Amino acid sequence: MTAVRQLDLLQLESLVGEFPIGELIRHWPATQGIENSNFFLRTAQGGIESHFVLTVLEQPSNAGDAFVPLLDTCEQAGLPVPRLIRTRGGAPYADLHGRRVMVCPRFSGGHVYNPTQKQVAAVGRFLARLHRATAAAGLTLPAYPRDLTWLEQQAEACRLQLGFADYRLLTDTRHALTSALDRHDLAALPQGCLHADLFRDNVLFNEWGLSGVLDFHHAAHGYLIYDLAVAANDWCTASDGALDPERTLALLRAYHRIRPITRQELWFFPVFALYGALAFWTSRLVVALRRRRGLAVRINDPAEFQRIVLHHRAHCFYLDERMLDPR
């Protein structure tokens, strides 16, 4: 399917009419979003104006049938996640030529690109609450798809587009991770629902704090410490790829106060930080390859995560439980 990057007024009015959100006054495309098409809406109902986000899903959510129950569970737990507006017929989606279309109220706030320790701590608290709420609900999600097999397949797909040194770094890192992830004691680590993509461009802050977390389309079942590692790689990393100790500890300490991190999870945190860095370096290489083939896709710089992989390979971020409970 061709991506929907714009909708004409008649299409939008028809879609908006399927939801009980009032009359469409204005619309404009959102600039964010690599995998889906997003549009901001302003509507009026009973003399009151409201703001919404309309999303056209260009590809199925990894969470599959669990996507809607996941968001409903998080909302019921008081988490700042998108609230799916049901259609007039009670369905969570409308249809646009075979694509699912969802509408949610628009959050206030904006993205931060140089987060403070307080903002990083807020992200840690959100993740802990997410993990606890979804565990209590007993949700069943598909396994995290970017496993070692996926890493190998995507590396081979990119092989002819990479120089020897870059391809060697991809394969050597995957082999190192294979040895670490195959350890029998790793299998005992706590698992559950992951957001799996908690980057700065998926979180909003306003003057009161964290106001919204977006994009649950990568949600999956996996190791909880991996979710923290993915967040740390984006929220706590310096320009050279190194984890900033103060921000990393702010993230982990805030999380730990709500969902205690086990000693074993701390031992494996550097492994999962490397795993997350390799997974996102690989995924960005794949998207960049699509752009080279002429597809109109927005890309993020793969070199950013290549630097993080290089730093994790050269330096182990040491942690022990005493760091999480400073006296």
Coordinates of C-alpha atoms in Angstrom, one line a residue:
M1 CA 0.0 0.0 0.0
T2 CA 1.1 3.6 -0.7
A3 CA 1.4 5.7 2.4
V4 CA -1.3 8.3 3.1
R5 CA 0.6 11.5 3.5
Q6 CA -2.4 13.8 2.8
L7 CA -6.2 13.6 2.9
D8 CA -8.5 15.8 1.0
L9 CA -11.3 17.7 2.9
L10 CA -14.1 15.3 1.8
Q11 CA -12.1 12.3 3.1
L12 CA -11.4 13.9 6.4
E13 CA -15.0 15.2 6.9
S14 CA -16.2 11.7 6.2
L15 CA -13.8 10.1 8.7
V16 CA -14.5 12.7 11.3
G17 CA -18.2 12.1 10.9
E18 CA -17.7 8.5 12.0
F19 CA -16.6 9.7 15.5
P20 CA -18.6 11.7 18.0
I21 CA -16.2 14.6 18.1
G22 CA -18.1 17.4 16.4
E23 CA -17.7 19.3 13.2
L24 CA -14.3 19.6 11.5
I25 CA -13.0 23.2 11.6
R26 CA -9.4 22.9 10.6
H27 CA -6.8 20.2 9.9
W28 CA -3.1 20.0 9.2
P29 CA -0.6 17.2 8.9
A30 CA 1.7 16.3 11.8
T31 CA 5.4 16.4 11.0
Q32 CA 6.3 13.5 13.3
G33 CA 5.8 9.9 12.4
I34 CA 7.9 7.5 10.3
E35 CA 5.6 4.5 10.1
N36 CA 2.1 6.1 10.3
S37 CA 0.4 9.2 8.9
N38 CA -0.9 11.7 11.5
F39 CA -3.1 14.7 11.2
F40 CA -4.1 17.3 13.8
L41 CA -7.8 18.2 13.9
R42 CA -9.7 21.1 15.4
T43 CA -13.4 20.4 15.8
A44 CA -16.4 22.2 17.4
Q45 CA -19.4 20.7 19.2
G46 CA -21.9 22.7 21.2
G47 CA -19.9 25.8 20.8
I48 CA -16.8 24.2 22.3
E49 CA -13.6 23.6 20.3
S50 CA -11.5 20.5 20.8
H51 CA -8.3 19.2 19.4
F52 CA -7.6 15.6 18.3
V53 CA -5.1 13.5 16.4
L54 CA -6.2 11.3 13.6
T55 CA -3.8 8.4 12.7
V56 CA -3.8 6.3 9.6
L57 CA -2.1 3.0 10.4
E58 CA 0.1 2.3 7.4
Q59 CA 1.1 -1.1 8.8
P60 CA -0.3 -3.3 11.6
S61 CA 0.7 -2.7 15.2
N62 CA 3.1 -5.3 16.6
A63 CA 0.7 -5.6 19.5
G64 CA -2.0 -7.0 17.2
D65 CA -5.3 -7.6 18.9
A66 CA -3.8 -6.6 22.3
F67 CA -3.3 -2.9 21.1
V68 CA -6.7 -1.7 22.1
P69 CA -6.9 -3.5 25.5
L70 CA -3.3 -2.3 26.2
L71 CA -4.3 1.4 25.8
D72 CA -7.5 0.9 27.7
T73 CA -5.6 -0.8 30.6
C74 CA -3.1 2.0 30.7
E75 CA -5.8 4.7 30.7
Q76 CA -7.7 3.0 33.4
A77 CA -4.5 3.0 35.5
G78 CA -4.3 6.7 35.1
L79 CA -1.3 6.7 32.7
P80 CA -1.1 9.6 30.2
V81 CA -1.6 7.5 27.0
P82 CA -3.7 8.0 23.9
R83 CA -7.4 7.5 24.6
L84 CA -9.1 5.8 21.7
I85 CA -12.3 7.6 20.7
R86 CA -14.8 4.9 19.7
T87 CA -16.8 5.4 16.5
R88 CA -20.5 6.0 16.6
G89 CA -20.9 2.3 16.2
G90 CA -18.6 1.5 19.1
A91 CA -15.5 0.4 17.2
P92 CA -12.0 1.6 18.1
Y93 CA -11.2 2.2 14.4
A94 CA -12.7 3.6 11.3
D95 CA -11.7 2.3 7.8
L96 CA -9.9 4.1 5.0
H97 CA -9.4 1.9 1.9
G98 CA -8.5 -1.1 4.1
R99 CA -6.4 0.9 6.6
R100 CA -7.4 1.4 10.2
V101 CA -7.9 5.0 11.3
M102 CA -8.0 6.0 15.0
V103 CA -8.8 9.2 16.7
C104 CA -7.4 10.4 20.1
P105 CA -7.6 13.7 22.0
R106 CA -4.4 15.7 21.4
F107 CA -2.1 16.0 24.4
S108 CA -0.7 19.4 25.5
G109 CA 3.0 19.9 25.6
G110 CA 5.9 19.3 23.4
H111 CA 9.0 17.1 22.9
V112 CA 12.3 17.8 24.8
Y113 CA 15.6 17.2 23.2
N114 CA 18.0 18.0 26.1
P115 CA 16.1 16.5 29.0
T116 CA 16.8 17.4 32.6
Q117 CA 17.2 14.8 35.4
K118 CA 13.7 15.5 36.6
Q119 CA 12.3 14.8 33.1
V120 CA 14.3 11.6 32.8
A121 CA 13.0 10.5 36.3
A122 CA 9.5 11.1 35.1
V123 CA 10.1 8.7 32.2
G124 CA 11.4 6.1 34.7
R125 CA 8.2 6.5 36.8
F126 CA 6.0 6.1 33.7
L127 CA 7.8 2.9 32.6
A128 CA 7.5 1.4 36.1
R129 CA 3.7 2.2 36.3
L130 CA 3.3 0.8 32.8
H131 CA 5.0 -2.5 33.7
R132 CA 3.0 -2.8 36.9
A133 CA -0.4 -1.9 35.4
T134 CA -0.1 -4.3 32.5
A135 CA 1.2 -7.1 34.7
A136 CA -1.8 -6.7 36.9
A137 CA -4.1 -6.8 33.9
G138 CA -2.6 -10.1 32.6
L139 CA -2.3 -8.9 29.0
T140 CA -0.9 -11.2 26.4
L141 CA 1.2 -9.6 23.8
P142 CA 3.4 -11.0 21.0
A143 CA 7.0 -11.5 21.6
Y144 CA 9.4 -8.7 20.9
P145 CA 10.1 -9.1 17.2
R146 CA 13.6 -7.7 17.0
D147 CA 15.3 -10.9 18.2
L148 CA 18.6 -12.4 17.2
T149 CA 17.1 -13.9 14.1
W150 CA 15.7 -10.6 13.0
L151 CA 19.0 -8.9 13.6
E152 CA 20.8 -11.5 11.4
Q153 CA 18.2 -11.2 8.6
Q154 CA 18.3 -7.4 8.5
A155 CA 22.1 -7.3 8.6
E156 CA 22.2 -9.5 5.5
A157 CA 19.6 -7.3 3.8
C158 CA 21.9 -4.3 4.4
R159 CA 25.2 -6.0 3.7
L160 CA 25.8 -4.7 0.2
Q161 CA 25.0 -1.1 1.3
L162 CA 27.6 -1.1 4.2
G163 CA 31.3 -0.8 4.2
F164 CA 33.4 -3.7 5.5
A165 CA 34.0 -2.1 9.0
D166 CA 30.4 -1.3 9.6
Y167 CA 29.2 -4.8 8.5
R168 CA 31.8 -6.4 10.7
L169 CA 30.7 -4.3 13.7
L170 CA 27.1 -5.4 13.1
T171 CA 28.0 -9.1 12.9
D172 CA 30.5 -9.1 15.7
T173 CA 28.1 -7.3 18.0
R174 CA 25.3 -9.8 17.2
H175 CA 27.6 -12.7 17.9
A176 CA 28.6 -11.2 21.3
L177 CA 24.9 -10.7 22.1
T178 CA 24.1 -14.2 21.1
S179 CA 26.5 -15.5 23.8
A180 CA 25.1 -13.2 26.4
L181 CA 21.4 -13.7 25.7
D182 CA 21.8 -17.5 25.6
R183 CA 22.8 -17.6 29.2
H184 CA 20.5 -19.8 31.3
D185 CA 20.2 -17.2 34.2
L186 CA 19.0 -14.5 31.8
A187 CA 15.8 -16.5 31.2
A188 CA 14.8 -15.9 34.8
L189 CA 14.7 -12.1 34.5
P190 CA 11.3 -10.4 34.9
Q191 CA 9.3 -10.2 31.7
G192 CA 6.1 -8.4 30.7
C193 CA 4.7 -5.7 28.5
L194 CA 7.2 -3.4 26.9
H195 CA 6.6 0.0 25.2
A196 CA 9.8 -0.9 23.3
D197 CA 10.1 2.6 21.7
L198 CA 10.2 5.1 24.5
F199 CA 12.2 7.7 22.7
R200 CA 12.1 11.5 23.3
D201 CA 10.0 12.0 20.2
N202 CA 7.3 9.7 21.7
V203 CA 7.0 11.7 25.0
L204 CA 5.4 15.1 25.7
F205 CA 6.0 17.5 28.5
N206 CA 4.1 20.6 29.5
E207 CA 4.7 23.1 32.3
W208 CA 3.4 20.6 34.9
G209 CA 5.5 17.6 33.8
L210 CA 5.1 14.5 31.6
S211 CA 1.8 15.1 29.8
G212 CA 1.7 12.2 27.3
V213 CA 3.3 9.1 25.9
L214 CA 2.7 8.2 22.3
D215 CA 3.2 5.3 19.8
F216 CA 2.4 2.0 21.4
H217 CA 2.6 0.3 18.0
H218 CA 5.9 -1.5 19.0
A219 CA 4.5 -2.8 22.3
A220 CA 5.5 -6.4 22.8
H221 CA 6.3 -9.0 25.5
G222 CA 9.9 -9.1 26.6
Y223 CA 12.4 -8.5 29.4
L224 CA 11.4 -5.4 31.4
I225 CA 15.0 -4.3 31.8
Y226 CA 15.2 -4.0 28.0
D227 CA 12.6 -1.3 28.1
L228 CA 14.7 0.7 30.5
A229 CA 17.8 0.1 28.4
V230 CA 16.1 1.4 25.3
A231 CA 15.0 4.5 27.1
A232 CA 18.4 5.1 28.6
N233 CA 20.1 4.9 25.2
D234 CA 18.0 7.8 24.0
W235 CA 17.3 9.9 27.1
C236 CA 20.6 9.5 28.9
T237 CA 23.2 9.4 26.1
A238 CA 25.8 12.1 25.3
S239 CA 26.7 13.0 21.7
D240 CA 29.6 10.6 21.7
G241 CA 27.4 7.6 22.5
A242 CA 28.3 7.4 26.2
L243 CA 25.6 7.0 28.9
D244 CA 25.5 10.0 31.2
P245 CA 25.8 8.5 34.8
E246 CA 23.6 11.1 36.5
R247 CA 20.7 10.9 34.0
T248 CA 21.0 7.1 33.8
L249 CA 20.8 6.8 37.6
A250 CA 17.9 9.3 37.7
L251 CA 16.0 7.0 35.3
L252 CA 16.7 3.8 37.1
R253 CA 16.2 5.2 40.6
A254 CA 12.8 6.7 39.8
Y255 CA 11.7 3.3 38.2
H256 CA 13.1 1.3 41.1
R257 CA 11.0 3.2 43.7
I258 CA 7.8 1.9 42.0
R259 CA 8.9 -1.5 40.5
P260 CA 12.1 -2.7 42.3
I261 CA 14.8 -3.7 39.9
T262 CA 16.4 -7.0 40.8
R263 CA 20.2 -7.5 41.2
Q264 CA 20.2 -9.8 38.2
E265 CA 18.5 -7.2 36.1
L266 CA 21.3 -4.7 37.0
W267 CA 23.9 -7.2 36.0
F268 CA 22.4 -7.6 32.6
F269 CA 21.6 -3.9 32.0
P270 CA 24.8 -3.3 30.0
V271 CA 23.9 -6.3 27.8
F272 CA 20.4 -5.0 27.1
A273 CA 21.8 -1.5 26.5
L274 CA 24.0 -3.0 23.8
Y275 CA 21.1 -5.1 22.5
G276 CA 18.8 -2.0 22.2
A277 CA 21.5 0.0 20.5
L278 CA 22.1 -2.7 17.9
A279 CA 18.4 -3.2 17.3
F280 CA 17.8 0.5 16.6
W281 CA 21.0 0.9 14.6
T282 CA 19.8 -2.0 12.4
S283 CA 16.3 -0.7 12.1
R284 CA 17.5 2.7 11.0
L285 CA 19.8 1.2 8.5
V286 CA 16.8 -0.7 7.0
V287 CA 14.7 2.5 6.7
A288 CA 17.7 4.3 5.2
L289 CA 17.9 1.5 2.6
R290 CA 14.3 2.0 1.7
R291 CA 15.0 5.7 1.1
R292 CA 17.8 4.7 -1.2
R293 CA 15.4 2.6 -3.2
G294 CA 13.2 5.6 -3.8
L295 CA 10.6 5.2 -1.1
A296 CA 9.3 8.4 0.5
V297 CA 10.1 7.7 4.1
R298 CA 11.4 9.9 6.9
I299 CA 14.6 8.6 8.4
N300 CA 16.6 9.1 11.6
D301 CA 20.4 9.1 11.4
P302 CA 21.7 5.5 11.8
A303 CA 25.1 6.9 12.8
E304 CA 23.7 8.0 16.1
F305 CA 23.1 4.4 17.3
Q306 CA 26.3 3.2 15.7
R307 CA 28.2 5.5 18.1
I308 CA 26.2 4.1 21.0
V309 CA 27.0 0.5 19.9
L310 CA 30.7 1.4 19.7
H311 CA 30.7 3.0 23.1
H312 CA 28.8 0.1 24.7
R313 CA 31.3 -2.4 23.1
A314 CA 34.2 -0.5 24.6
H315 CA 32.8 0.5 28.0
C316 CA 30.6 -1.4 30.5
F317 CA 28.2 0.8 32.5
Y318 CA 28.7 -0.6 36.0
L319 CA 25.7 -0.8 38.3
D320 CA 24.9 -2.4 41.6
E321 CA 21.9 -2.2 43.9
R322 CA 23.6 0.3 46.3
M323 CA 23.4 2.9 43.5
L324 CA 19.6 2.7 43.4
D325 CA 19.1 3.3 47.1
P326 CA 21.6 6.1 47.9
R327 CA 21.8 7.0 51.6

